[in-house]
Amino acid sequence: MTDDYEHYEAVVVGAGPGGAAAAATLARNDVETLVLERGVEAGSKNVSGGLVYAEESAPYTLSDLFPGFREAAAERPVTDYYLHNVAGDRVKTFDITDLHDHDTEWSEAVLRRTMDSWLAERVHELTRETGGGLLTDVRVEGLLREGGEITGVTCEELDPIRADLVVAADGVNSELARDAGLMDWEEPEEWFQGVKAVVDVPEDVIAERFGIGDDEGEAHLFSGDLFEGVRGGGFVYTNRDSLSIGTVFHLDSLVAEDAEPHELLDELLTHPLLAEWLDGHYDEVEYSAKLVPDSKKVAHPAPHRGRLLAVGDAAGQMQAQGPIIKGMNHAVTAGALAGEAFAEAKLRNDPASAGDLYERKLREEGVMAKLRPQGYRLTSALGERESVTDLADAVLTSGVGRRAIRLLGDRLEGLYSSPILSQIVPDTRTPYVTMPTVIAEELGERVDADPDYEPKSLLDRIGDLTYDTDVGDPHIELRDTSAAASGAAVAACPVSARDFGGGCYREETRKTNGHEETVVSLDTQPCVECGTCAVVADTEWEHPRGGKGVEFRQG
Amino acid sequence: MHSVVLTKGVPDFREGQVSFDEDGHLERGATPTVMNPNDEFALEAALQTKVKRGGRVSVMSMGPPGYESVLEEAMSVYADDLYLLSDREMAAADTWSTAITLSAGIEKIGAADEQGSSSPAEESEEPDLVFAGFKTADGETGQTGPQTAWCLDRSIVTHVVALDVEEDEGRLRAKRLVEGDPDEIETVETSLPAFVVTDPEFEASYRRAEHRLRHKELRAETEERVENYEDHLTTWSAEELDLDPDFIGLDGSPTIVSGVDPIPKAPSEREATAVDPDDPEELHAVLETMRPLAGGD
Ligand SMILES: Cc1cc2nc3c(=O)[nH]c(=O)nc-3n(C[C@H](O)[C@H](O)[C@H](O)COP(=O)(O)OP(=O)(O)OC[C@H]3O[C@@H](n4cnc5c(N)ncnc54)[C@H](O)[C@@H]3O)c2cc1C
Ligand code: SF4
């Protein structure tokens, strides 16, 4: 039967920005391309905070590859960018629009269901011309190997497919990158966890409260003492008639503080600034979450194995440039470069050289330098040691440090806007927590507003999501149910919580032979497929079958 | 490969749609007519054949002019063209005279195809496959399919749950439920042309990407076509089908309905006891009542 396998020149796995860019580039180079996406529609599995960048220095942007993208599939351009340093009800706001504008051709707030499904339609049209096309509801489960070589993909829904090129654009929880041995799911330090709520707010209310016109939009970031000391920050982005409100935290810090992601989101939702913006209009329509790779630590320097090329989150290409998060743009660039590399290799009658060519392009186009900045390696070597952090924090919070902050005053805004500094800040609590808190205490002003709403309960958030549960076929299995191995997931899973019975992870006390034992149990029904427990618990983690599981409407 | 799918309009028996009078008789006028739900499986089977083997899918129904909407519904699943056999003379037909009328329609489609080609042939080229859904929601007889197959003198496979057409071999291989039992499945083969009655358990299977892509394309095409479905609709009268009025409609129906008895409604009163959830004794009593049942004895 094996001679009956289908063959396509290229199979692209995943229809996010990385996969879309790869497929469009391949199709434009007349490569017969099949795109496989596990969601019921492209975008239905995807979450981002929502600012997509087109960098001036990038060889490819979304609007290059998909003319009309901004008009058709984006929400609002970002015209103002603020960073709020928070200490209690004191806030010191920096205007960091300059940092945001640095190397930026344009930037737009997006909602992923709208964005990705629009891209997918274009991709389908383009790839159809080559004899391929885009299919949804198909989950690729692994790599097809013949004679020890990667020769294609295997799927739950389809017979195995052979291909000369396999593009792993399957996102942060890439099963293909793992199957190929390019990535692992071991260290919480290598990941962020992003959690987000979309809140419907009428267009005229957004215009009035943010003081923006039709073609304007704002981005607001929050850091300081509002997140229980967890390293990370919050964001608020304006969409056409909704707000994207979310948090991004270092996963190791979340676990160390045993923090509940949904409660940290609530801290942001009830901050006085939010209380003003949402007054009378807190209509939360979707809760979502996803892991985010930290390129500084995981961007693979040679993201290919044989015929497999990994792009975007699957290759760890997600850059946290200080507070600014850039994943989608790099996925687009990498996807297009991978496509270009294969087309060139094919032209030279040497398709097997596509991987090396892709790796070279990532370097020569300056992508790798952004993902793994030289300076960070230096500062992290120095600055990420606990003793150094303690010292920095001690200085900052002392009279001397505080005086320095007061003296610097508004010149701090300029420092925060430095593109170079922002790339190399060490991952410690100093820049995330201590510094902004001291800034707010010394320079901030009181904002007092009390929210006229209560954030939605976790139960309601889960209840409002759409699921097509694959009954009797859970996609995650707990390998080790001991609290030591898997207990961290109870708090860190964004749809679970301690003392909450309706989530995925729970802790139970079991009595055996007279002694008590705490064990962890798992029910995948409410799972939003974020990937957190793949890292913080001992699991056998897979995505659900094609079309099954959670379906985001906003994303 | 040419397939014809037979479909019928039936009263919409879904809650909120259907109305009955005081005596429990169906109020036809107040109940919308929809495509017989089981016919969807026949359409899916025909679509699968088209996806895998190419060709054309025609959908045919016998009924009053109002049945156009039924054909429209069928086209929203899939159809290249639609045929409505409609005539006063055909009214009040039982399954037998319906089978006679439908088989005449199917033969005429074949003949019409031939005329379309260069030389008008004497012998008509019959469609390779005729599909019907398993029994209609109103009559519940399940006879029309087999009787039509008999009129056409072709082999018939019923209760089909999976299907594979081997066009080159002129053969059809099907999985079917033995006597409609979902736990007993047999594989049968028959030569084309054939008549297939799909079971509600029928599931189309597309294990190749090329088939899924084709399926997606065909579905998009039919969705576009259905916007102007009238342009793809042919209506034939009894005369155009060359049918003798004595053999069709009420006159051609040997069935005599002697009477209709409403099925009495199941009694809905149950013995109920309200329990105060805060009273442990009452809750205990509930447990005691349930205990013998929980053991399974
Ligand atoms: C809360 C949050 C905020 C963020 N904010 C920003 C931001 O403001 N700006 C920014 O640029 N980035 C942001 N990011 C990061 C950004 O979302 C990602 O970097 C980006 O989506 C990566 O694109 P991708 O194409 O590599 O992967 P994805 O967008 O994740 O796409 C992967 C696709 O593959 C599919 N797939 C996965 N597995 C399979 C399989 N086995 N078979 C078939 N299909 C499969 C998925 O369904 C999905 O469609 C944020 C992320 C989060 C979670
Ligand atoms: S069960 Fe795991 S993957 Fe699912 S939402 Fe919780 S942490 Fe995320």
GROMACS .gro file of C-alpha atoms and ligand atoms in nm, chain A residues 173 193 289 475-476 489 492-496 504-505 522-524 526-534 536 539 541, ligand 2:
model
   36
  173ASN     CA    1   0.378   2.342   2.109
  193GLN     CA    2   0.290   3.211   2.950
  289ALA     CA    3  -0.390   3.140   2.688
  475HIS     CA    4  -0.499   1.448   2.430
  476ILE     CA    5  -0.287   1.481   2.744
  489ALA     CA    6   0.022   2.254   3.697
  492ALA     CA    7   0.002   2.730   3.654
  493CYS     CA    8  -0.262   2.584   3.420
  494PRO     CA    9  -0.466   2.890   3.320
  495VAL     CA   10  -0.793   2.699   3.343
  496SER     CA   11  -0.719   2.531   3.676
  504CYS     CA   12  -0.809   2.057   3.419
  505TYR     CA   13  -0.575   1.990   3.710
  522LEU     CA   14  -0.632   1.565   3.510
  523ASP     CA   15  -0.950   1.620   3.311
  524THR     CA   16  -0.869   1.767   2.968
  526PRO     CA   17  -1.168   2.254   2.977
  527CYS     CA   18  -0.814   2.258   2.828
  528VAL     CA   19  -0.728   2.559   2.612
  529GLU     CA   20  -0.421   2.380   2.469
  530CYS     CA   21  -0.172   2.636   2.598
  531GLY     CA   22   0.113   2.389   2.651
  532THR     CA   23   0.199   2.496   3.005
  533CYS     CA   24   0.160   2.154   3.163
  534ALA     CA   25   0.382   1.998   2.897
  536VAL     CA   26   0.566   2.211   3.431
  539THR     CA   27   0.277   1.448   3.081
  541TRP     CA   28   0.127   1.590   2.565
  854SF4     S1   29  -0.427   2.129   3.071
  854SF4    FE1   30  -0.219   2.192   3.013
  854SF4     S2   31  -0.236   2.256   2.801
  854SF4    FE2   32  -0.443   2.246   2.881
  854SF4     S3   33  -0.488   2.454   2.949
  854SF4    FE3   34  -0.406   2.345   3.128
  854SF4     S4   35  -0.189   2.382   3.124
  854SF4    FE4   36  -0.268   2.441   2.923
   0.00000   0.00000   0.00000
